[in-house]
mmCIF file of C-alpha atoms in Angstrom:
data_model
loop_
_atom_site.group_PDB
_atom_site.id
_atom_site.type_symbol
_atom_site.label_atom_id
_atom_site.label_comp_id
_atom_site.label_asym_id
_atom_site.label_seq_id
_atom_site.Cartn_x
_atom_site.Cartn_y
_atom_site.Cartn_z
ATOM 1 C CA MET A 1 93.264 90.149 87.583
ATOM 2 C CA ASP A 2 90.178 87.992 88.009
ATOM 3 C CA HIS A 3 87.214 89.086 90.096
ATOM 4 C CA VAL A 4 88.176 86.860 93.014
ATOM 5 C CA ALA A 5 91.670 88.369 93.243
ATOM 6 C CA LEU A 6 90.211 91.862 92.960
ATOM 7 C CA ALA A 7 87.666 91.137 95.683
ATOM 8 C CA THR A 8 90.442 89.827 97.928
ATOM 9 C CA ALA A 9 92.252 93.132 97.390
ATOM 10 C CA GLY A 10 89.086 95.064 98.236
ATOM 11 C CA LEU A 11 88.161 96.166 94.720
ATOM 12 C CA LEU A 12 85.215 95.815 92.366
ATOM 13 C CA VAL A 13 85.759 96.558 88.671
ATOM 14 C CA ASP A 14 82.945 96.984 86.169
ATOM 15 C CA ARG A 15 83.220 97.743 82.459
ATOM 16 C CA THR A 16 80.227 99.200 80.630
ATOM 17 C CA GLY A 17 81.095 100.205 77.089
ATOM 18 C CA PRO A 18 83.788 102.892 77.231
ATOM 19 C CA VAL A 19 83.359 103.460 80.979
ATOM 20 C CA LEU A 20 85.400 101.596 83.591
ATOM 21 C CA THR A 21 84.185 101.885 87.175
ATOM 22 C CA VAL A 22 86.573 100.951 89.975
ATOM 23 C CA THR A 23 85.042 100.689 93.441
ATOM 24 C CA LEU A 24 86.973 100.477 96.694
ATOM 25 C CA ASP A 25 84.943 97.775 98.412
ATOM 26 C CA ARG A 26 85.846 97.570 102.091
ATOM 27 C CA PRO A 27 82.900 99.511 103.543
ATOM 28 C CA ASP A 28 83.284 97.926 106.992
ATOM 29 C CA VAL A 29 86.556 99.877 107.412
ATOM 30 C CA ARG A 30 85.462 102.896 105.350
ATOM 31 C CA ASN A 31 87.424 101.541 102.369
ATOM 32 C CA ALA A 32 90.762 101.752 104.149
ATOM 33 C CA GLN A 33 93.634 100.919 101.813
ATOM 34 C CA THR A 34 96.357 98.289 101.924
ATOM 35 C CA PRO A 35 99.494 97.500 99.904
ATOM 36 C CA THR A 36 97.570 94.621 98.327
ATOM 37 C CA MET A 37 94.945 97.098 97.126
ATOM 38 C CA TRP A 38 97.606 99.424 95.694
ATOM 39 C CA ARG A 39 99.203 96.589 93.752
ATOM 40 C CA ALA A 40 95.775 95.512 92.477
ATOM 41 C CA LEU A 41 95.001 99.075 91.369
ATOM 42 C CA ALA A 42 98.265 99.120 89.419
ATOM 43 C CA GLU A 43 97.262 95.891 87.677
ATOM 44 C CA VAL A 44 93.871 97.359 86.819
ATOM 45 C CA GLY A 45 95.668 100.322 85.258
ATOM 46 C CA GLU A 46 97.902 98.041 83.208
ATOM 47 C CA SER A 47 94.851 96.220 81.835
ATOM 48 C CA VAL A 48 93.016 99.316 80.552
ATOM 49 C CA ASP A 49 92.588 99.147 76.778
ATOM 50 C CA ASP A 50 92.300 101.938 74.230
ATOM 51 C CA GLU A 51 88.501 101.694 74.111
ATOM 52 C CA VAL A 52 88.145 103.022 77.668
ATOM 53 C CA ARG A 53 87.307 106.723 77.626
ATOM 54 C CA VAL A 54 86.323 107.389 81.241
ATOM 55 C CA VAL A 55 87.404 105.788 84.517
ATOM 56 C CA VAL A 56 85.192 106.422 87.542
ATOM 57 C CA LEU A 57 86.683 105.764 90.972
ATOM 58 C CA ARG A 58 84.347 105.481 93.950
ATOM 59 C CA GLY A 59 83.943 103.891 97.359
ATOM 60 C CA SER A 60 81.335 101.455 98.694
ATOM 61 C CA GLY A 61 79.135 102.647 101.506
ATOM 62 C CA HIS A 62 79.243 106.153 102.878
ATOM 63 C CA SER A 63 82.968 106.962 102.489
ATOM 64 C CA PHE A 64 85.365 107.250 99.582
ATOM 65 C CA SER A 65 88.369 106.057 101.614
ATOM 66 C CA ALA A 66 89.531 106.631 105.174
ATOM 67 C CA GLY A 67 93.142 106.222 104.033
ATOM 68 C CA LEU A 68 95.678 103.622 105.065
ATOM 69 C CA ASP A 69 94.343 100.708 107.065
ATOM 70 C CA ARG A 70 95.989 101.293 110.446
ATOM 71 C CA ALA A 71 96.527 97.542 110.814
ATOM 72 C CA MET A 72 99.153 97.929 108.086
ATOM 73 C CA LEU A 73 101.295 99.927 110.534
ATOM 74 C CA ASP A 74 101.263 97.242 113.232
ATOM 75 C CA PRO A 75 104.786 95.747 113.470
ATOM 76 C CA THR A 76 103.376 92.549 114.976
ATOM 77 C CA SER A 77 101.549 91.780 111.730
ATOM 78 C CA THR A 78 104.685 91.537 109.571
ATOM 79 C CA GLY A 79 104.941 87.770 109.977
ATOM 80 C CA SER A 80 101.342 87.069 108.966
ATOM 81 C CA GLY A 81 102.074 86.582 105.277
ATOM 82 C CA VAL A 82 100.130 89.742 104.409
ATOM 83 C CA GLU A 83 102.120 92.636 102.955
ATOM 84 C CA THR A 84 102.117 95.565 105.368
ATOM 85 C CA VAL A 85 103.556 99.046 105.456
ATOM 86 C CA ALA A 86 105.351 98.153 108.689
ATOM 87 C CA GLY A 87 107.157 95.457 106.717
ATOM 88 C CA LEU A 88 108.983 98.151 104.758
ATOM 89 C CA LEU A 89 111.319 98.628 107.707
ATOM 90 C CA ALA A 90 112.873 95.214 107.106
ATOM 91 C CA GLY A 91 114.409 96.368 103.822
ATOM 92 C CA SER A 92 117.243 98.698 102.921
ATOM 93 C CA ASP A 93 116.570 102.312 102.007
ATOM 94 C CA GLU A 94 116.784 101.361 98.321
ATOM 95 C CA GLU A 95 114.377 98.443 98.758
ATOM 96 C CA MET A 96 111.960 100.613 100.709
ATOM 97 C CA SER A 97 112.019 103.265 97.983
ATOM 98 C CA ALA A 98 111.485 100.656 95.255
ATOM 99 C CA THR A 99 108.478 99.223 97.103
ATOM 100 C CA ILE A 100 106.919 102.658 97.520
ATOM 101 C CA ASP A 101 107.461 103.174 93.789
ATOM 102 C CA ASP A 102 105.414 100.024 93.192
ATOM 103 C CA TYR A 103 102.658 101.358 95.451
ATOM 104 C CA GLN A 104 102.630 104.686 93.606
ATOM 105 C CA ARG A 105 101.826 102.890 90.350
ATOM 106 C CA GLY A 106 98.400 102.174 91.779
ATOM 107 C CA PHE A 107 97.797 105.928 91.609
ATOM 108 C CA THR A 108 99.716 107.209 88.576
ATOM 109 C CA TRP A 109 97.781 105.230 85.946
ATOM 110 C CA LEU A 110 94.754 107.448 86.554
ATOM 111 C CA ARG A 111 96.605 110.286 84.791
ATOM 112 C CA ASP A 112 96.863 108.332 81.506
ATOM 113 C CA PRO A 113 95.887 110.719 78.650
ATOM 114 C CA ARG A 114 93.880 107.993 76.893
ATOM 115 C CA PHE A 115 90.957 108.536 79.273
ATOM 116 C CA VAL A 116 89.526 111.013 81.764
ATOM 117 C CA SER A 117 89.412 109.846 85.379
ATOM 118 C CA ILE A 118 86.752 110.986 87.846
ATOM 119 C CA ALA A 119 86.728 110.533 91.615
ATOM 120 C CA ALA A 120 83.209 110.401 93.044
ATOM 121 C CA VAL A 121 83.887 111.414 96.649
ATOM 122 C CA GLN A 122 81.537 111.127 99.573
ATOM 123 C CA GLY A 123 82.281 110.983 103.261
ATOM 124 C CA HIS A 124 85.916 110.532 104.208
ATOM 125 C CA ALA A 125 88.814 111.071 101.797
ATOM 126 C CA ILE A 126 91.701 110.874 104.248
ATOM 127 C CA GLY A 127 95.440 110.427 103.636
ATOM 128 C CA ALA A 128 95.818 107.808 100.918
ATOM 129 C CA GLY A 129 92.123 108.349 100.129
ATOM 130 C CA PHE A 130 92.743 112.054 99.541
ATOM 131 C CA GLN A 131 95.748 111.229 97.375
ATOM 132 C CA LEU A 132 93.766 108.702 95.334
ATOM 133 C CA ALA A 133 91.115 111.341 94.649
ATOM 134 C CA LEU A 134 93.867 113.808 93.692
ATOM 135 C CA SER A 135 95.232 111.270 91.202
ATOM 136 C CA CYS A 136 92.047 111.627 89.164
ATOM 137 C CA ASP A 137 91.574 114.362 86.587
ATOM 138 C CA LEU A 138 88.265 115.496 88.064
ATOM 139 C CA ARG A 139 86.652 115.249 91.469
ATOM 140 C CA VAL A 140 82.932 115.481 92.154
ATOM 141 C CA ALA A 141 82.064 115.589 95.839
ATOM 142 C CA ALA A 142 78.979 114.989 97.922
ATOM 143 C CA ASP A 143 78.223 117.712 100.420
ATOM 144 C CA ASP A 144 79.358 115.421 103.247
ATOM 145 C CA ALA A 145 82.842 114.916 101.776
ATOM 146 C CA ARG A 146 85.783 115.657 104.075
ATOM 147 C CA PHE A 147 89.367 115.794 102.818
ATOM 148 C CA CYS A 148 92.413 115.489 105.066
ATOM 149 C CA MET A 149 96.116 114.856 104.397
ATOM 150 C CA LYS A 150 96.721 113.018 107.655
ATOM 151 C CA GLU A 151 100.305 111.888 107.085
ATOM 152 C CA SER A 152 102.024 114.656 109.055
ATOM 153 C CA ALA A 153 100.030 113.697 112.157
ATOM 154 C CA LEU A 154 101.680 110.269 111.898
ATOM 155 C CA GLY A 155 105.153 111.745 111.403
ATOM 156 C CA LEU A 156 105.087 110.879 107.693
ATOM 157 C CA VAL A 157 104.774 112.679 104.354
ATOM 158 C CA PRO A 158 102.239 112.159 101.546
ATOM 159 C CA ASP A 159 104.068 109.706 99.273
ATOM 160 C CA LEU A 160 101.330 108.326 97.029
ATOM 161 C CA THR A 161 101.693 111.040 94.343
ATOM 162 C CA GLY A 162 99.294 113.529 95.938
ATOM 163 C CA THR A 163 101.641 116.473 96.523
ATOM 164 C CA LYS A 164 101.994 117.628 92.902
ATOM 165 C CA PRO A 165 98.268 117.682 92.010
ATOM 166 C CA LEU A 166 97.462 119.329 95.334
ATOM 167 C CA VAL A 167 99.845 122.196 94.559
ATOM 168 C CA GLU A 168 98.438 122.398 91.029
ATOM 169 C CA CYS A 169 94.906 122.676 92.440
ATOM 170 C CA VAL A 170 95.352 125.104 95.312
ATOM 171 C CA GLY A 171 98.859 126.596 95.048
ATOM 172 C CA TYR A 172 101.968 126.042 97.153
ATOM 173 C CA ALA A 173 101.036 128.012 100.279
ATOM 174 C CA ARG A 174 97.572 126.473 100.675
ATOM 175 C CA ALA A 175 98.899 122.997 99.911
ATOM 176 C CA LEU A 176 101.595 123.385 102.572
ATOM 177 C CA GLU A 177 99.071 124.558 105.137
ATOM 178 C CA ILE A 178 96.694 121.653 104.392
ATOM 179 C CA CYS A 179 99.456 119.046 104.570
ATOM 180 C CA ALA A 180 101.447 120.413 107.504
ATOM 181 C CA THR A 181 98.442 120.985 109.758
ATOM 182 C CA ALA A 182 96.613 117.780 108.749
ATOM 183 C CA ARG A 183 93.382 119.718 109.068
ATOM 184 C CA THR A 184 90.073 118.732 107.493
ATOM 185 C CA VAL A 185 88.833 120.492 104.371
ATOM 186 C CA GLU A 186 85.058 120.379 104.177
ATOM 187 C CA ALA A 187 83.254 120.032 100.847
ATOM 188 C CA ASP A 188 82.273 123.679 100.469
ATOM 189 C CA GLU A 189 85.847 124.863 101.041
ATOM 190 C CA ALA A 190 87.146 122.158 98.692
ATOM 191 C CA GLN A 191 85.026 123.595 95.905
ATOM 192 C CA ARG A 192 85.956 127.182 96.753
ATOM 193 C CA ILE A 193 89.722 126.535 96.587
ATOM 194 C CA GLY A 194 89.585 124.383 93.468
ATOM 195 C CA LEU A 195 89.991 120.878 94.893
ATOM 196 C CA VAL A 196 86.706 119.650 93.420
ATOM 197 C CA ALA A 197 84.786 120.531 90.278
ATOM 198 C CA ALA A 198 81.364 120.344 91.926
ATOM 199 C CA VAL A 199 79.648 119.683 95.246
ATOM 200 C CA VAL A 200 76.169 118.162 95.240
ATOM 201 C CA PRO A 201 73.838 116.586 97.799
ATOM 202 C CA ALA A 202 74.911 113.016 98.530
ATOM 203 C CA GLU A 203 71.774 111.562 96.972
ATOM 204 C CA GLN A 204 72.617 113.345 93.696
ATOM 205 C CA LEU A 205 76.249 112.231 93.457
ATOM 206 C CA ASP A 206 75.654 109.198 91.219
ATOM 207 C CA ALA A 207 73.429 111.119 88.816
ATOM 208 C CA THR A 208 75.865 114.039 88.637
ATOM 209 C CA VAL A 209 78.768 111.732 87.851
ATOM 210 C CA ALA A 210 76.656 109.924 85.228
ATOM 211 C CA ASP A 211 75.876 113.279 83.556
ATOM 212 C CA LEU A 212 79.573 114.174 83.549
ATOM 213 C CA VAL A 213 80.483 110.793 82.051
ATOM 214 C CA GLY A 214 77.915 111.376 79.319
ATOM 215 C CA ALA A 215 79.348 114.799 78.548
ATOM 216 C CA LEU A 216 82.904 113.446 78.399
ATOM 217 C CA THR A 217 82.022 110.597 76.071
ATOM 218 C CA ALA A 218 79.955 112.745 73.687
ATOM 219 C CA PRO A 219 82.885 114.320 71.747
ATOM 220 C CA MET A 220 85.187 112.222 69.572
ATOM 221 C CA ALA A 221 87.593 110.220 71.703
ATOM 222 C CA GLY A 222 90.669 111.599 69.958
ATOM 223 C CA ALA A 223 89.677 115.189 70.655
ATOM 224 C CA VAL A 224 89.364 114.590 74.400
ATOM 225 C CA ARG A 225 92.608 112.615 74.576
ATOM 226 C CA GLU A 226 94.607 115.201 72.666
ATOM 227 C CA THR A 227 93.146 117.992 74.796
ATOM 228 C CA LYS A 228 94.013 116.215 78.049
ATOM 229 C CA ALA A 229 97.586 115.650 76.867
ATOM 230 C CA LEU A 230 97.908 119.323 75.938
ATOM 231 C CA LEU A 231 96.588 120.563 79.266
ATOM 232 C CA GLN A 232 98.519 118.120 81.442
ATOM 233 C CA GLY A 233 101.919 119.534 80.564
ATOM 234 C CA ALA A 234 100.947 123.111 79.770
ATOM 235 C CA GLY A 235 102.181 124.531 83.066
ATOM 236 C CA ASP A 236 105.688 123.165 82.539
ATOM 237 C CA ARG A 237 106.106 124.240 78.916
ATOM 238 C CA SER A 238 107.054 127.478 77.247
ATOM 239 C CA LEU A 239 104.434 129.221 75.135
ATOM 240 C CA ASP A 240 106.358 128.351 71.973
ATOM 241 C CA ASP A 241 106.434 124.659 72.907
ATOM 242 C CA GLN A 242 102.762 124.689 73.776
ATOM 243 C CA ARG A 243 101.888 126.413 70.490
ATOM 244 C CA ARG A 244 103.858 123.799 68.566
ATOM 245 C CA LEU A 245 102.130 120.911 70.329
ATOM 246 C CA GLU A 246 98.735 122.525 69.703
ATOM 247 C CA ARG A 247 99.525 122.764 65.988
ATOM 248 C CA GLU A 248 100.707 119.167 65.802
ATOM 249 C CA ALA A 249 97.637 117.922 67.669
ATOM 250 C CA GLN A 250 95.304 119.937 65.465
ATOM 251 C CA VAL A 251 96.849 118.540 62.298
ATOM 252 C CA ARG A 252 96.144 115.042 63.618
ATOM 253 C CA ARG A 253 92.578 116.015 64.481
ATOM 254 C CA PHE A 254 91.929 117.561 61.046
ATOM 255 C CA ARG A 255 93.263 114.408 59.386
ATOM 256 C CA GLU A 256 91.045 112.120 61.446
ATOM 257 C CA VAL A 257 87.907 114.237 61.019
ATOM 258 C CA ALA A 258 88.509 114.468 57.266
ATOM 259 C CA ARG A 259 89.023 110.714 57.073
ATOM 260 C CA LEU A 260 85.776 110.052 58.916
ATOM 261 C CA LEU A 261 83.845 112.520 56.756
ATOM 262 C CA ALA A 262 85.193 110.766 53.701
ATOM 263 C CA GLY A 263 83.954 107.464 55.056
ATOM 264 C CA GLY A 264 87.428 106.087 55.618
#
């Protein structure tokens, strides 16, 4: 997508060497999300090349994302030519499911093993905003960050791929309690229960993320990618399968390191 189309969708995308920074840029509505934004995020994911090693996701202004733009739920807006969530009701169950699948692709690309994704979270991370942060491999939060899975308060469920990583982070019982009560998780609790890797003062968030990016890009790219792929599926594999994949990955790493040492 070109910069004009991205801006229309509420996104800024910047590429600096191996680092891709994606910014939700609707600060006037605390970076509230829309179907157009989700489709644009999916297109950004499809355009990522093999040279990208880190993707940083952040929000403009003082919030990461306040979640779904409530205007997208207004049934009177369905004839405006703008894609809305309320417009889903006009389709069959199968069409509705297929459309949600398209929306989910704006989130799933952040799990690609070719790079490490980081959510830099400050202020609100509500509903879809919480799920977008959960789509990233790592989350660094400012001390004013507030997480909330608001969907149950609207009679809905989290459907933008956030349920699985939430359970992986905090366990089933805590995940159920957070989702079913739609309560707010403050930054200090988020760190204590494993939702975020670090909590820092808001004025130190950018520098902390920059340090983390530097640490992630220091090792050889192949080593980080192979390690991420190993860890991503470890919980679902048997020990024997995991051991085999470790061996296969290490053989590839030895071959590449040897080739580089030989000047090849």
